[in-house]
Amino acid sequence: MASNAADDKDCPSRASSLPLLTVPYVFTQDRLLTTGEFLRAARERGHILTLDDLQDLHHHRLLPPLYHVTDDAIEGRRIPVVSPSMNFNVTRWTFEAAADGRLRDGTEDCSAAWPFKRPADKQSSEWWNGFVYSSWQLLHVGAAVSDYQFLQSSRQVPSGVRQRLAQQRQMTLALAVLATPYLPGVLGQLSLPAGVDQKRLREYRAAADVSGLLRTAGFDPAELEAEADFLLMQAQNDPLAKWLPLVRHASYRGWSRLRGEPLDAMWRRIAADVLLRAHEELATAGVVEPLPDLTGTSWHAPQHDRLTPRFEEAQTLERALAELGLSPHPKVILLIEGETERYHVPRLLAEFGVTGPQDVRVQHTKSSKINAHLIARYGAAPRVGRKLGDRWLLDASPTALLIAMDPENHFATPPQRERVRRNLQEAIREEVRYQDAEISQADLDFLVRVRVWGDDKYELANFADDDLLPALTRLAERQGTPRVSSATWEQDVRAELHMARANHYDVKVSLQRLGVREDKVELAKLLWPVLRDKCESEFVSGSVQTPVLKLVLEVREMVAHLAGTFAIGGDDPSAATRSPS
């Protein structure tokens, strides 16, 4: 930035920052910064400035420091500071200067004659420019730079800027006095500088006189909501604004690693929440009107973007993750039984684009003798949120339960399979009722499905004899099975497979009778290329016959259907698990 003096040399009238130092525990939760620290913090938020730039902004009163520590002690300037000892150098220096009468409000020296850079004849160990900034002033760097650029081109201060600068100054002072009672609640952490007694700090925070604090800062309580809304509207320019429903659940340790505009926007939301919390406390005391109730509103207000939302529809962490495709809950839980299925099904799902853990979780049950009630209750039962008409919004992405088994035990006949399905649906219905909600039969029919491979078990249902013969032969050869070298081997294999199909046996019966050791995993590996090519061919031709391919395509359709925000209830079958309009 070039250094050009402004035409108007009169300092605007502003509330003084000096009375803040009489407030107990002030600057224990927020920070006072040297010019170097301020420049580094500004850089983290995407503003690249130099000391010369900072001096120019001060020169034109666009961003004056909060305080100036001088060498001249004036008896009448002594301030009865209320401060414990602190380990932050600049904060300690500021309070010491105030007690000695050496501290000035940052707006007092309008000429800004005192240099920001160290003079050549001074050693770094014995010189400091004495300028002190508040971390809250980082909120105003972008506007100050923009105003300065306009000033350089037009040679005059834009209309209304002086009034806005005064408002910014008052906001900075208000945030400084309100930070101690409210900032820890927003950030989720309490700072304890050296010498600060935690018990007394907490007692002060609990009993803080908000009206008195705002009087000290020269800030009108009636402006709290308007200033907060303005900050929230500014934060809407954040490139990560669409991620706010998720980011608001992150800890300070997490989101503070952001840089540039996203970090700047987060601090605007934090500042807004500090102001709004003060407003809420004053509203309880009848000093100001309560904040608007945003529950059920169809329009978007700035306060919908609060970091700590105060309305029932605020998204839970699970719902926010689901809408961003990051839910820890799979859209489909797929229960399968055998080792061959365990090898084939996940790979086939991947071949058809269903790869994410948030899409489907394939669970191996090892046997068809399972009781899936716990999975149904705690894995597939919807997590119910707010009621909307005759429907209930969900607080987490819904999970469907799909069971694919051999036709045996509880899954042997259609009536048995239907009984399993109905029992699981009833378990989910009960779980939903425990949440004071209802779920429609259409929703249940979508969310709970039971499938078998057909009349035969997995290998015989999905592979023809011509598919199985080469695989069984290679398996026998690898094991050194004596019969594999017999001239009748192929005939024997086909005969055993025919017998197994006629009696709906497992393929392992054929293996035993052929003298081949059962090794379903190795058999699955040998059959995989055959299955992949067969399924690809059927899919391309539009003639899907293989049962496991039908299952995979059904899972893919369910995953696609369950993407987005969801609701349950109502009587319209076509609305099952879909978002309300």
XYZ file of C-alpha atoms in Angstrom, residues 1-472:
472
model
C 0.000 0.000 0.000
C 1.164 3.534 -0.693
C 0.994 6.073 2.131
C -1.277 8.994 1.222
C -2.853 11.219 3.831
C -6.596 11.492 3.952
C -8.174 14.891 3.488
C -10.194 14.678 6.698
C -7.813 14.895 9.676
C -10.471 14.957 12.384
C -10.701 11.824 14.468
C -14.207 10.334 14.569
C -15.921 10.165 17.924
C -15.612 6.653 19.341
C -16.057 4.926 22.674
C -12.768 4.596 24.511
C -11.136 1.216 24.903
C -9.475 2.177 28.214
C -12.438 1.410 30.541
C -12.324 -2.229 29.375
C -9.259 -2.731 31.560
C -11.374 -2.184 34.668
C -13.513 -5.234 33.797
C -12.617 -8.384 35.763
C -10.969 -11.154 33.724
C -11.118 -9.150 30.492
C -8.838 -10.541 27.743
C -8.501 -13.916 29.471
C -10.540 -15.701 26.781
C -9.767 -13.582 23.709
C -6.376 -12.181 22.730
C -4.454 -8.946 22.572
C -1.917 -8.971 19.742
C 1.252 -7.130 18.800
C 1.452 -5.870 15.240
C 3.512 -8.909 14.247
C 1.017 -11.309 15.834
C -1.855 -9.437 14.219
C -0.273 -9.704 10.759
C 0.318 -13.451 11.206
C -3.266 -13.993 12.356
C -4.567 -11.927 9.434
C -2.513 -14.048 7.039
C -4.161 -17.194 8.424
C -7.498 -15.667 7.450
C -6.372 -14.863 3.940
C -5.252 -11.220 4.352
C -1.644 -10.594 3.314
C -0.492 -7.339 4.934
C 2.814 -5.726 5.848
C 3.707 -3.376 8.688
C 3.587 -0.513 6.186
C 0.057 -1.570 5.211
C -1.002 -1.668 8.839
C 0.460 1.779 9.430
C -1.388 3.147 6.382
C -4.672 1.717 7.626
C -4.048 3.378 10.984
C -3.019 6.637 9.309
C -6.371 6.808 7.535
C -8.263 5.703 10.684
C -9.568 2.663 8.793
C -8.130 0.176 11.285
C -6.582 1.894 14.318
C -5.118 -0.344 17.031
C -7.044 -0.940 20.224
C -4.294 0.464 22.429
C -0.943 2.215 22.230
C 1.620 1.610 24.962
C 3.846 4.683 25.337
C 6.908 5.614 27.384
C 5.284 8.705 28.914
C 3.618 8.089 32.272
C 0.935 10.631 33.193
C -0.395 10.527 36.746
C -3.918 11.455 35.711
C -3.899 8.643 33.147
C -3.460 5.841 35.673
C -6.216 3.211 35.374
C -7.289 1.039 38.356
C -6.950 -2.145 36.336
C -8.608 -5.368 37.464
C -6.270 -8.073 36.228
C -4.526 -11.146 37.529
C -0.951 -11.759 36.450
C -0.811 -13.176 32.929
C 1.717 -15.136 30.936
C 0.796 -13.398 27.667
C 3.496 -10.739 27.192
C 1.460 -8.192 25.251
C -1.491 -8.500 27.653
C 0.758 -8.074 30.675
C 2.502 -5.101 29.088
C -0.862 -3.505 28.317
C -2.147 -3.827 31.873
C 1.157 -2.620 33.337
C 1.095 0.419 31.057
C -2.507 1.167 32.068
C -1.609 1.025 35.762
C 1.411 3.316 35.157
C -0.530 5.871 33.103
C 1.364 4.949 29.917
C -1.572 3.493 27.935
C -3.546 5.357 25.292
C -6.649 4.495 23.347
C -5.578 3.498 19.823
C -7.642 6.269 18.236
C -6.056 9.111 20.248
C -3.005 9.622 18.050
C -4.631 10.514 14.750
C -1.363 11.512 13.125
C 0.029 8.006 13.666
C 3.453 9.665 13.856
C 4.876 6.922 16.017
C 6.568 4.450 13.657
C 5.350 0.891 13.216
C 8.784 -0.235 12.041
C 11.831 -0.263 14.302
C 14.121 2.716 13.613
C 17.587 1.852 12.359
C 19.249 3.228 15.508
C 17.251 0.999 17.849
C 18.068 -2.558 18.856
C 15.272 -5.111 18.544
C 15.733 -6.100 22.177
C 15.072 -2.553 23.422
C 12.308 -1.344 21.114
C 8.645 -2.138 20.554
C 6.215 0.001 18.589
C 3.680 -0.328 21.403
C 0.627 -0.881 19.207
C -1.847 -3.442 20.524
C -4.721 -4.961 18.548
C -7.676 -7.053 19.629
C -8.159 -10.420 17.961
C -11.732 -9.265 17.250
C -10.346 -6.549 14.962
C -9.367 -9.302 12.534
C -13.055 -9.339 11.571
C -12.626 -5.869 10.043
C -9.402 -6.309 8.065
C -11.149 -7.157 4.787
C -13.422 -4.102 4.949
C -10.499 -1.842 5.909
C -8.425 -2.991 2.930
C -11.397 -2.532 0.595
C -12.015 0.992 1.930
C -8.338 1.843 1.532
C -8.310 0.698 -2.088
C -11.374 2.865 -2.784
C -9.690 5.793 -1.047
C -6.581 5.426 -3.208
C -8.619 5.570 -6.402
C -11.143 8.267 -5.467
C -9.055 10.309 -2.986
C -12.038 10.492 -0.632
C -13.561 8.342 2.051
C -16.713 6.498 0.837
C -19.997 7.821 2.154
C -21.035 6.284 5.447
C -17.651 4.681 6.125
C -16.908 6.804 9.202
C -20.161 5.762 10.817
C -19.477 2.123 10.012
C -15.954 2.392 11.410
C -17.382 3.741 14.655
C -19.826 0.809 14.752
C -17.002 -1.644 14.124
C -15.028 -0.107 16.957
C -17.989 -0.446 19.313
C -18.513 -4.050 18.217
C -14.867 -4.810 18.970
C -15.233 -3.351 22.468
C -18.494 -5.242 23.046
C -16.975 -8.544 21.957
C -13.973 -7.912 24.212
C -16.115 -7.495 27.349
C -18.539 -10.279 26.390
C -15.824 -12.797 25.521
C -15.185 -13.831 29.116
C -18.775 -14.836 29.949
C -19.721 -16.247 26.540
C -16.773 -17.227 24.331
C -15.870 -20.416 26.271
C -19.413 -21.697 25.750
C -19.175 -21.120 22.014
C -15.701 -22.609 21.621
C -16.262 -25.407 24.093
C -13.106 -24.572 26.049
C -12.110 -22.294 28.916
C -8.701 -20.603 28.917
C -6.866 -20.332 32.251
C -3.904 -17.942 31.979
C -1.270 -18.070 34.698
C -2.487 -16.562 37.943
C -6.193 -16.977 37.140
C -8.204 -18.843 39.755
C -10.599 -21.164 37.927
C -13.281 -21.105 40.627
C -13.398 -17.308 40.777
C -13.352 -17.037 36.990
C -16.333 -19.377 36.731
C -18.166 -17.473 39.454
C -17.581 -14.210 37.604
C -18.794 -15.685 34.323
C -21.972 -16.964 35.961
C -22.781 -13.621 37.590
C -21.558 -11.210 34.899
C -23.692 -8.082 34.512
C -24.281 -8.023 30.757
C -25.946 -4.610 30.730
C -23.077 -3.158 32.727
C -20.501 -4.706 30.411
C -22.183 -3.214 27.360
C -22.317 0.196 29.038
C -18.575 -0.042 29.625
C -18.122 -0.803 25.931
C -20.491 1.986 24.881
C -22.627 -0.531 22.991
C -26.426 -0.325 22.718
C -28.030 -3.686 23.699
C -30.703 -3.079 21.065
C -28.005 -3.490 18.397
C -26.854 -6.959 19.463
C -29.152 -8.922 17.162
C -28.663 -6.651 14.135
C -24.860 -6.788 14.415
C -24.941 -10.554 14.867
C -27.163 -11.002 11.814
C -24.793 -8.821 9.792
C -21.849 -11.023 10.776
C -23.776 -14.167 9.865
C -24.707 -12.731 6.476
C -21.055 -11.900 5.823
C -20.159 -15.493 6.689
C -22.455 -16.747 3.924
C -19.672 -15.880 1.450
C -17.637 -18.724 2.958
C -16.608 -21.237 0.246
C -17.447 -23.963 2.786
C -20.836 -22.479 3.722
C -22.650 -25.602 2.492
C -20.571 -27.605 4.980
C -21.726 -25.536 7.964
C -24.211 -28.197 9.193
C -21.201 -30.485 9.590
C -18.554 -27.944 10.626
C -20.700 -26.664 13.511
C -20.264 -30.089 15.126
C -16.457 -29.882 14.947
C -14.421 -28.923 17.996
C -12.316 -25.770 18.150
C -9.265 -27.974 17.723
C -10.736 -29.239 14.453
C -12.098 -26.158 12.693
C -9.269 -23.877 13.872
C -7.057 -25.685 11.362
C -9.003 -24.020 8.550
C -7.302 -21.207 6.698
C -8.338 -18.265 4.544
C -11.994 -17.364 4.050
C -13.368 -20.449 5.833
C -11.478 -19.567 9.035
C -12.503 -15.921 8.768
C -16.141 -16.968 8.327
C -15.969 -19.253 11.355
C -14.822 -16.384 13.556
C -17.671 -14.227 12.241
C -20.109 -16.941 13.311
C -18.389 -17.158 16.690
C -18.614 -13.402 17.186
C -22.273 -13.498 16.166
C -22.992 -16.246 18.687
C -21.312 -14.270 21.476
C -23.567 -11.296 20.689
C -26.684 -13.462 20.388
C -26.007 -15.221 23.695
C -25.769 -11.841 25.366
C -29.040 -10.865 23.686
C -30.721 -14.046 24.931
C -29.661 -13.323 28.515
C -30.882 -9.747 28.304
C -34.163 -10.956 26.783
C -34.668 -13.234 29.784
C -34.266 -10.183 32.009
C -36.742 -8.208 29.870
C -34.150 -5.722 28.634
C -34.616 -6.577 24.942
C -37.179 -8.528 22.915
C -36.586 -12.292 22.540
C -34.912 -13.571 19.401
C -37.316 -14.886 16.726
C -38.377 -18.523 17.033
C -37.160 -20.155 13.832
C -38.824 -23.516 14.465
C -40.852 -24.570 11.440
C -39.875 -21.585 9.277
C -39.778 -22.210 5.533
C -37.485 -19.248 4.836
C -33.796 -18.936 5.630
C -32.770 -16.379 8.237
C -29.196 -15.458 9.187
C -29.698 -17.053 12.602
C -30.271 -20.427 10.954
C -26.485 -20.307 10.458
C -25.612 -19.975 14.130
C -22.842 -22.258 15.316
C -25.070 -23.215 18.226
C -28.514 -23.349 16.557
C -31.538 -22.742 18.739
C -34.290 -24.358 16.649
C -35.622 -27.899 16.551
C -34.825 -28.558 12.899
C -31.107 -27.913 13.331
C -29.348 -30.825 11.731
C -27.853 -33.476 13.932
C -24.333 -34.654 13.188
C -25.651 -37.860 11.653
C -28.067 -36.024 9.382
C -25.386 -33.535 8.313
C -23.029 -36.388 7.481
C -25.758 -38.194 5.558
C -26.581 -35.183 3.384
C -22.896 -34.835 2.487
C -22.593 -38.530 1.684
C -20.394 -39.144 4.731
C -22.775 -40.956 7.045
C -21.209 -43.599 9.289
C -24.439 -45.541 8.873
C -24.708 -47.613 5.687
C -27.764 -47.149 3.531
C -28.090 -50.926 3.296
C -27.039 -53.714 5.641
C -26.748 -56.885 3.581
C -26.699 -60.171 5.497
C -25.204 -63.106 3.629
C -24.314 -66.592 4.754
C -21.489 -68.572 3.098
C -17.800 -68.142 2.375
C -18.379 -68.054 -1.385
C -20.931 -65.273 -1.011
C -18.577 -63.415 1.290
C -15.936 -63.412 -1.440
C -18.210 -62.713 -4.416
C -20.819 -60.210 -3.236
C -18.568 -57.281 -2.171
C -16.541 -57.615 -5.361
C -19.615 -57.724 -7.527
C -21.049 -54.688 -5.732
C -17.824 -52.839 -6.517
C -18.062 -53.855 -10.182
C -21.422 -52.100 -10.311
C -20.319 -48.944 -8.514
C -21.437 -49.652 -4.954
C -18.162 -49.278 -3.101
C -18.511 -46.803 -0.229
C -18.882 -48.032 3.342
C -21.672 -45.480 3.703
C -23.545 -47.258 0.893
C -23.645 -50.898 1.949
C -22.236 -52.991 4.762
C -21.980 -56.680 3.879
C -22.268 -58.777 7.012
C -21.300 -62.447 6.971
C -23.563 -64.499 9.255
C -21.793 -67.885 8.765
C -25.141 -69.665 8.992
C -28.779 -69.233 8.025
C -29.655 -69.992 11.652
C -29.615 -66.325 12.627
C -31.731 -63.994 14.706
C -31.613 -60.609 13.002
C -33.821 -58.819 15.525
C -30.995 -56.874 17.151
C -29.722 -55.744 13.769
C -33.233 -54.692 12.807
C -33.825 -52.771 16.041
C -30.505 -51.014 16.375
C -29.168 -51.038 12.823
C -32.214 -50.484 10.640
C -34.753 -48.746 12.903
C -35.024 -45.083 11.783
C -33.864 -42.354 14.179
C -36.848 -40.070 14.366
C -36.700 -36.280 14.480
C -39.357 -33.575 14.188
C -42.925 -34.302 13.060
C -44.083 -32.587 9.878
C -47.770 -33.146 9.105
C -48.361 -36.895 9.151
C -44.677 -37.596 8.548
C -41.547 -37.569 10.747
C -38.232 -36.197 9.575
C -35.255 -38.424 10.324
C -32.211 -37.311 12.292
C -29.956 -39.848 10.587
C -29.831 -41.452 7.189
C -32.121 -44.500 7.090
C -30.668 -47.973 6.789
C -32.414 -50.792 4.966
C -31.945 -54.443 5.943
C -31.607 -56.965 3.116
C -31.156 -60.644 3.955
C -29.922 -63.049 1.261
C -29.792 -66.688 2.373
C -29.839 -70.235 1.107
C -33.387 -71.690 1.116
C -33.056 -73.616 4.388
C -33.884 -73.402 8.098
C -35.983 -70.235 8.724
C -35.753 -69.395 5.026
C -36.727 -72.763 3.569
C -40.224 -71.875 2.300
C -42.015 -68.687 1.236
C -44.271 -68.691 4.348
C -41.235 -69.052 6.612
C -39.440 -66.224 4.864
C -42.512 -64.018 5.104
C -42.747 -64.756 8.814
C -39.112 -63.684 9.301
C -39.730 -60.492 7.346
C -42.869 -59.589 9.300
C -41.174 -60.233 12.640
C -38.288 -57.969 11.711
C -40.651 -55.262 10.519
C -42.584 -55.454 13.768
C -39.346 -55.070 15.732
C -38.619 -51.867 13.789
C -42.182 -50.627 14.265
C -41.837 -51.066 18.026
C -38.523 -49.235 18.034
C -40.087 -46.312 16.142
C -43.028 -46.211 18.557
C -40.586 -45.953 21.442
C -39.595 -42.659 19.794
C -43.253 -41.499 19.795
C -43.581 -41.843 16.036
C -45.185 -44.151 13.496
C -43.848 -45.863 10.414
C -45.974 -46.916 7.464
C -46.133 -50.410 6.023
C -44.780 -49.019 2.763
C -41.686 -47.778 4.586
C -41.271 -51.132 6.325
C -41.630 -53.059 3.082
C -38.855 -50.987 1.604
C -36.582 -51.140 4.635
C -36.804 -54.897 5.341
C -36.389 -57.469 2.572
C -35.675 -61.198 2.618
C -34.270 -62.980 -0.424
C -33.045 -66.477 -1.303
C -31.008 -67.580 -4.304
C -33.874 -69.693 -5.661
C -34.537 -73.380 -5.053
C -30.822 -74.169 -4.779
C -28.034 -72.982 -2.563
C -25.630 -70.257 -3.672
C -23.131 -72.099 -5.907
C -25.687 -74.255 -7.701
C -28.143 -71.369 -8.024
C -25.653 -68.981 -9.607
C -23.447 -71.271 -11.705
C -24.271 -73.798 -14.420
C -22.546 -77.176 -14.525
C -20.334 -75.885 -17.325
C -19.199 -73.084 -14.971
C -18.591 -75.365 -12.021
C -16.818 -78.219 -13.846
C -13.563 -76.313 -14.664
C -13.423 -74.781 -11.191
C -13.952 -78.103 -9.407
